[in-house]
Structure formats: structure tokens, C-alpha cells
Short mmCIF file of C-alpha atoms in Angstrom, two decimals:
data_model
loop_
_atom_site.label_atom_id
_atom_site.label_comp_id
_atom_site.label_asym_id
_atom_site.label_seq_id
_atom_site.Cartn_x
_atom_site.Cartn_y
_atom_site.Cartn_z
CA UNK T 221 8.46 24.65 1.87
CA UNK T 222 7.45 20.92 2.55
CA UNK T 223 5.29 19.68 -0.30
CA UNK T 224 3.56 16.33 0.22
CA UNK T 225 2.32 13.52 -2.28
CA UNK T 226 -1.44 14.00 -3.04
CA UNK T 227 -3.68 11.00 -2.49
CA UNK T 228 -4.04 9.03 -5.44
CA UNK T 229 -6.11 6.26 -6.69
CA UNK T 230 -6.49 4.24 -9.95
CA UNK T 231 -3.39 2.17 -11.53
CA UNK T 232 -0.04 2.09 -9.49
CA UNK T 233 2.34 2.61 -12.39
CA UNK T 234 1.73 5.73 -14.61
CA UNK T 235 3.90 5.09 -17.43
CA UNK T 236 5.67 2.24 -19.63
CA UNK T 237 8.18 1.86 -22.08
CA UNK T 238 6.12 0.45 -24.69
CA UNK T 239 8.65 -2.50 -25.07
CA UNK T 240 7.99 -6.23 -25.27
CA UNK T 241 8.31 -9.14 -22.73
CA UNK T 242 11.30 -8.35 -20.07
CA UNK T 243 12.43 -5.56 -21.90
CA UNK T 244 8.98 -3.40 -20.48
CA UNK T 245 9.19 -1.64 -17.46
CA UNK T 246 6.44 0.25 -15.21
CA UNK T 247 7.32 3.24 -13.61
CA UNK T 248 4.96 5.40 -11.45
CA UNK T 249 6.78 8.68 -12.55
CA UNK T 250 3.55 10.66 -12.92
CA UNK T 251 2.58 12.12 -9.28
CA UNK T 252 1.18 15.48 -7.46
CA UNK T 253 2.16 17.30 -4.96
CA UNK T 254 1.01 20.02 -2.71
CA UNK T 255 1.76 21.80 0.47
CA UNK T 256 0.06 22.29 4.22
CA UNK T 257 -0.74 25.65 2.23
CA UNK T 258 -2.25 24.11 -0.15
CA UNK T 259 -4.16 21.21 1.29
CA UNK T 260 -6.08 23.57 3.94
CA UNK T 261 -7.36 25.63 0.76
CA UNK T 262 -8.90 21.58 -0.24
CA UNK T 263 -8.90 19.65 2.25
CA UNK T 264 -10.73 16.96 -0.43
CA UNK T 265 -7.58 16.98 -3.12
CA UNK T 266 -7.24 13.57 -4.91
CA UNK T 267 -5.81 12.46 -8.06
CA UNK T 268 -7.27 10.15 -10.41
CA UNK T 269 -4.51 7.85 -12.50
CA UNK T 270 -6.10 6.53 -15.49
CA UNK T 271 -4.81 3.34 -17.55
CA UNK T 272 -1.99 4.21 -20.14
CA UNK T 273 -3.47 3.34 -23.04
CA UNK T 274 -2.15 6.09 -26.00
CA UNK T 275 0.71 7.27 -25.32
CA UNK T 276 3.74 6.14 -22.85
CA UNK T 277 2.25 8.10 -19.79
CA UNK T 278 -1.09 7.33 -18.09
CA UNK T 279 -3.22 10.42 -18.27
CA UNK T 280 -3.14 12.22 -14.42
CA UNK T 281 -6.34 13.77 -13.01
CA UNK T 282 -6.23 16.16 -9.80
CA UNK T 283 -9.70 16.69 -8.06
CA UNK T 284 -9.58 19.54 -5.54
CA UNK T 285 -13.62 18.52 -5.03
CA UNK T 286 -13.55 15.06 -3.75
CA UNK T 287 -15.85 14.69 -1.54
CA UNK T 288 -16.67 10.90 -2.50
CA UNK T 289 -12.88 9.83 -3.29
CA UNK T 290 -13.47 5.87 -2.36
CA UNK T 291 -10.06 4.75 -0.60
CA UNK T 292 -10.61 0.90 -0.79
CA UNK T 293 -7.52 -0.96 1.15
CA UNK T 294 -5.99 -3.57 -1.08
CA UNK T 295 -7.41 -7.66 -0.25
CA UNK T 296 -4.19 -9.31 0.82
CA UNK T 297 -3.44 -13.27 0.26
CA UNK T 298 -2.65 -14.68 2.97
CA UNK T 299 -0.08 -18.13 3.60
CA UNK T 300 -3.07 -19.76 4.58
CA UNK T 301 -4.88 -19.35 1.01
CA UNK T 302 -1.61 -20.28 -0.57
CA UNK T 303 -1.75 -23.74 0.80
CA UNK T 304 -5.52 -24.54 -0.86
CA UNK T 305 -5.45 -25.78 -4.89
CA UNK T 306 -8.63 -23.74 -4.90
CA UNK T 307 -6.31 -20.54 -5.18
CA UNK T 308 -3.89 -22.09 -7.59
CA UNK T 309 -7.13 -23.05 -9.47
CA UNK T 310 -8.39 -19.66 -9.25
CA UNK T 311 -5.43 -18.07 -10.30
CA UNK T 312 -4.55 -21.50 -13.85
CA UNK T 313 -7.99 -20.35 -15.03
CA UNK T 314 -7.71 -16.36 -14.75
CA UNK T 315 -4.07 -16.44 -16.46
CA UNK T 316 -5.69 -19.62 -18.95
CA UNK T 317 -8.44 -17.81 -20.48
CA UNK T 318 -8.29 -16.41 -23.93
CA UNK T 319 -8.60 -12.67 -23.84
CA UNK T 320 -9.31 -10.37 -27.02
CA UNK T 321 -7.12 -6.85 -26.79
CA UNK T 322 -3.11 -5.51 -26.85
CA UNK T 323 -0.68 -7.32 -25.10
CA UNK T 324 -1.15 -4.54 -22.24
CA UNK T 325 -5.28 -4.82 -22.22
CA UNK T 326 -4.88 -8.56 -21.58
CA UNK T 327 -2.51 -8.11 -19.34
CA UNK T 328 -4.76 -6.44 -17.14
CA UNK T 329 -7.88 -7.63 -17.83
CA UNK T 330 -6.58 -11.32 -16.58
CA UNK T 331 -4.66 -9.62 -13.21
CA UNK T 332 -8.17 -7.87 -12.91
CA UNK T 333 -10.47 -11.28 -13.15
CA UNK T 334 -8.07 -13.09 -10.97
CA UNK T 335 -7.73 -10.65 -8.15
CA UNK T 336 -11.96 -11.18 -8.40
CA UNK T 337 -12.04 -14.17 -8.41
CA UNK T 338 -9.25 -14.50 -5.39
CA UNK T 339 -10.91 -11.95 -3.27
CA UNK T 340 -14.34 -13.82 -3.43
CA UNK T 341 -13.06 -16.46 -3.00
CA UNK T 342 -10.91 -16.19 0.03
CA UNK T 343 -13.48 -14.31 1.91
CA UNK T 344 -15.94 -16.52 1.39
CA UNK T 345 -13.07 -19.02 2.66
CA UNK T 346 -12.79 -16.58 6.04
CA UNK T 347 -16.71 -16.54 6.49
CA UNK T 348 -16.75 -20.40 6.52
CA UNK T 349 -13.18 -20.56 9.28
CA UNK T 350 -14.93 -18.64 11.47
CA UNK T 351 -12.83 -15.29 10.82
CA UNK T 352 -15.67 -12.27 10.54
CA UNK T 353 -13.26 -9.43 8.59
CA UNK T 354 -14.11 -6.37 7.88
CA UNK T 355 -17.43 -5.66 7.57
CA UNK T 356 -19.80 -3.36 6.62
CA UNK T 357 -20.48 -2.11 9.83
CA UNK T 358 -16.83 -2.03 11.18
CA UNK T 359 -15.81 1.05 12.61
CA UNK T 360 -12.26 0.75 10.64
CA UNK T 361 -14.09 0.71 7.57
CA UNK T 362 -14.13 3.99 7.51
CA UNK T 363 -10.60 4.30 7.94
CA UNK T 364 -9.91 2.38 4.55
#
């Protein structure tokens, strides 16, 4: 019997050893697998990974009725982005922000804030350069 990963969304890592500094480890341990028969019975199956909060493992949820399971293709920063001072300014601002919460919460919020700002800035710069990228009318949008 062949087993395959069930598609997942949410945080990449599902386990943390709860140590600080360089001793902290993150791993993707918690996964769901299914056979061809299972996928045939539940074609819309998907897994949601939730943030690690109260345990060293992240809760995961398997849902077999995910008609609206949204896939987001990650935005990638391109080499030309890194050559611009504005990119570094966004990163510095995100990482120097004073945020309350645990070490994990502060880290995740800084990553999230920085990612959102870099993505918006990068897409704006692509338009200024005359690069269309993906638009909502693009046929590739349906695949992402």
C-alpha cells in the first residue's frame, strides 16, 4: 500500500523543544498520510497545522470536506529586491519593533509583519518596473 502526504496549510514546523537561543529546535514531525483509496473517497481532504502554544507539539486538524481549502503560493523575494535600500529598511523596522509576548510570539509576529510589508513593497516595485506578475485574472492563479 502506498501512502502519500495529505496537503497541509499553516505553520511549517509542528514541534519545538522549548529551549532558548541556539539550543532551540523546530521540526516538522506531525503529518497526515493517506492511501489512494482514501484520496478517492475524500478528494478534498486537507490538514491544518495550528501554532505551537501550550505543548511542544502543534495541534493538527484533518478535514475531509475542505471545498474552500485555500492554497497560497509563498511570495519569493528576488535578488533585485535585496539590492534596494528600502528592502533592508523594512527588515530593520520589522525586527526592531517592540512587541509584547513570549519569545515565540514575538518572533512569529515580527516574521509576519516583515513578510507582509516585504510582499506588498515587492509587488509594488514589480508594477513600477512593468512586470505584471500574477494577477487575479491569471489562469495560473487557480493552480496556486
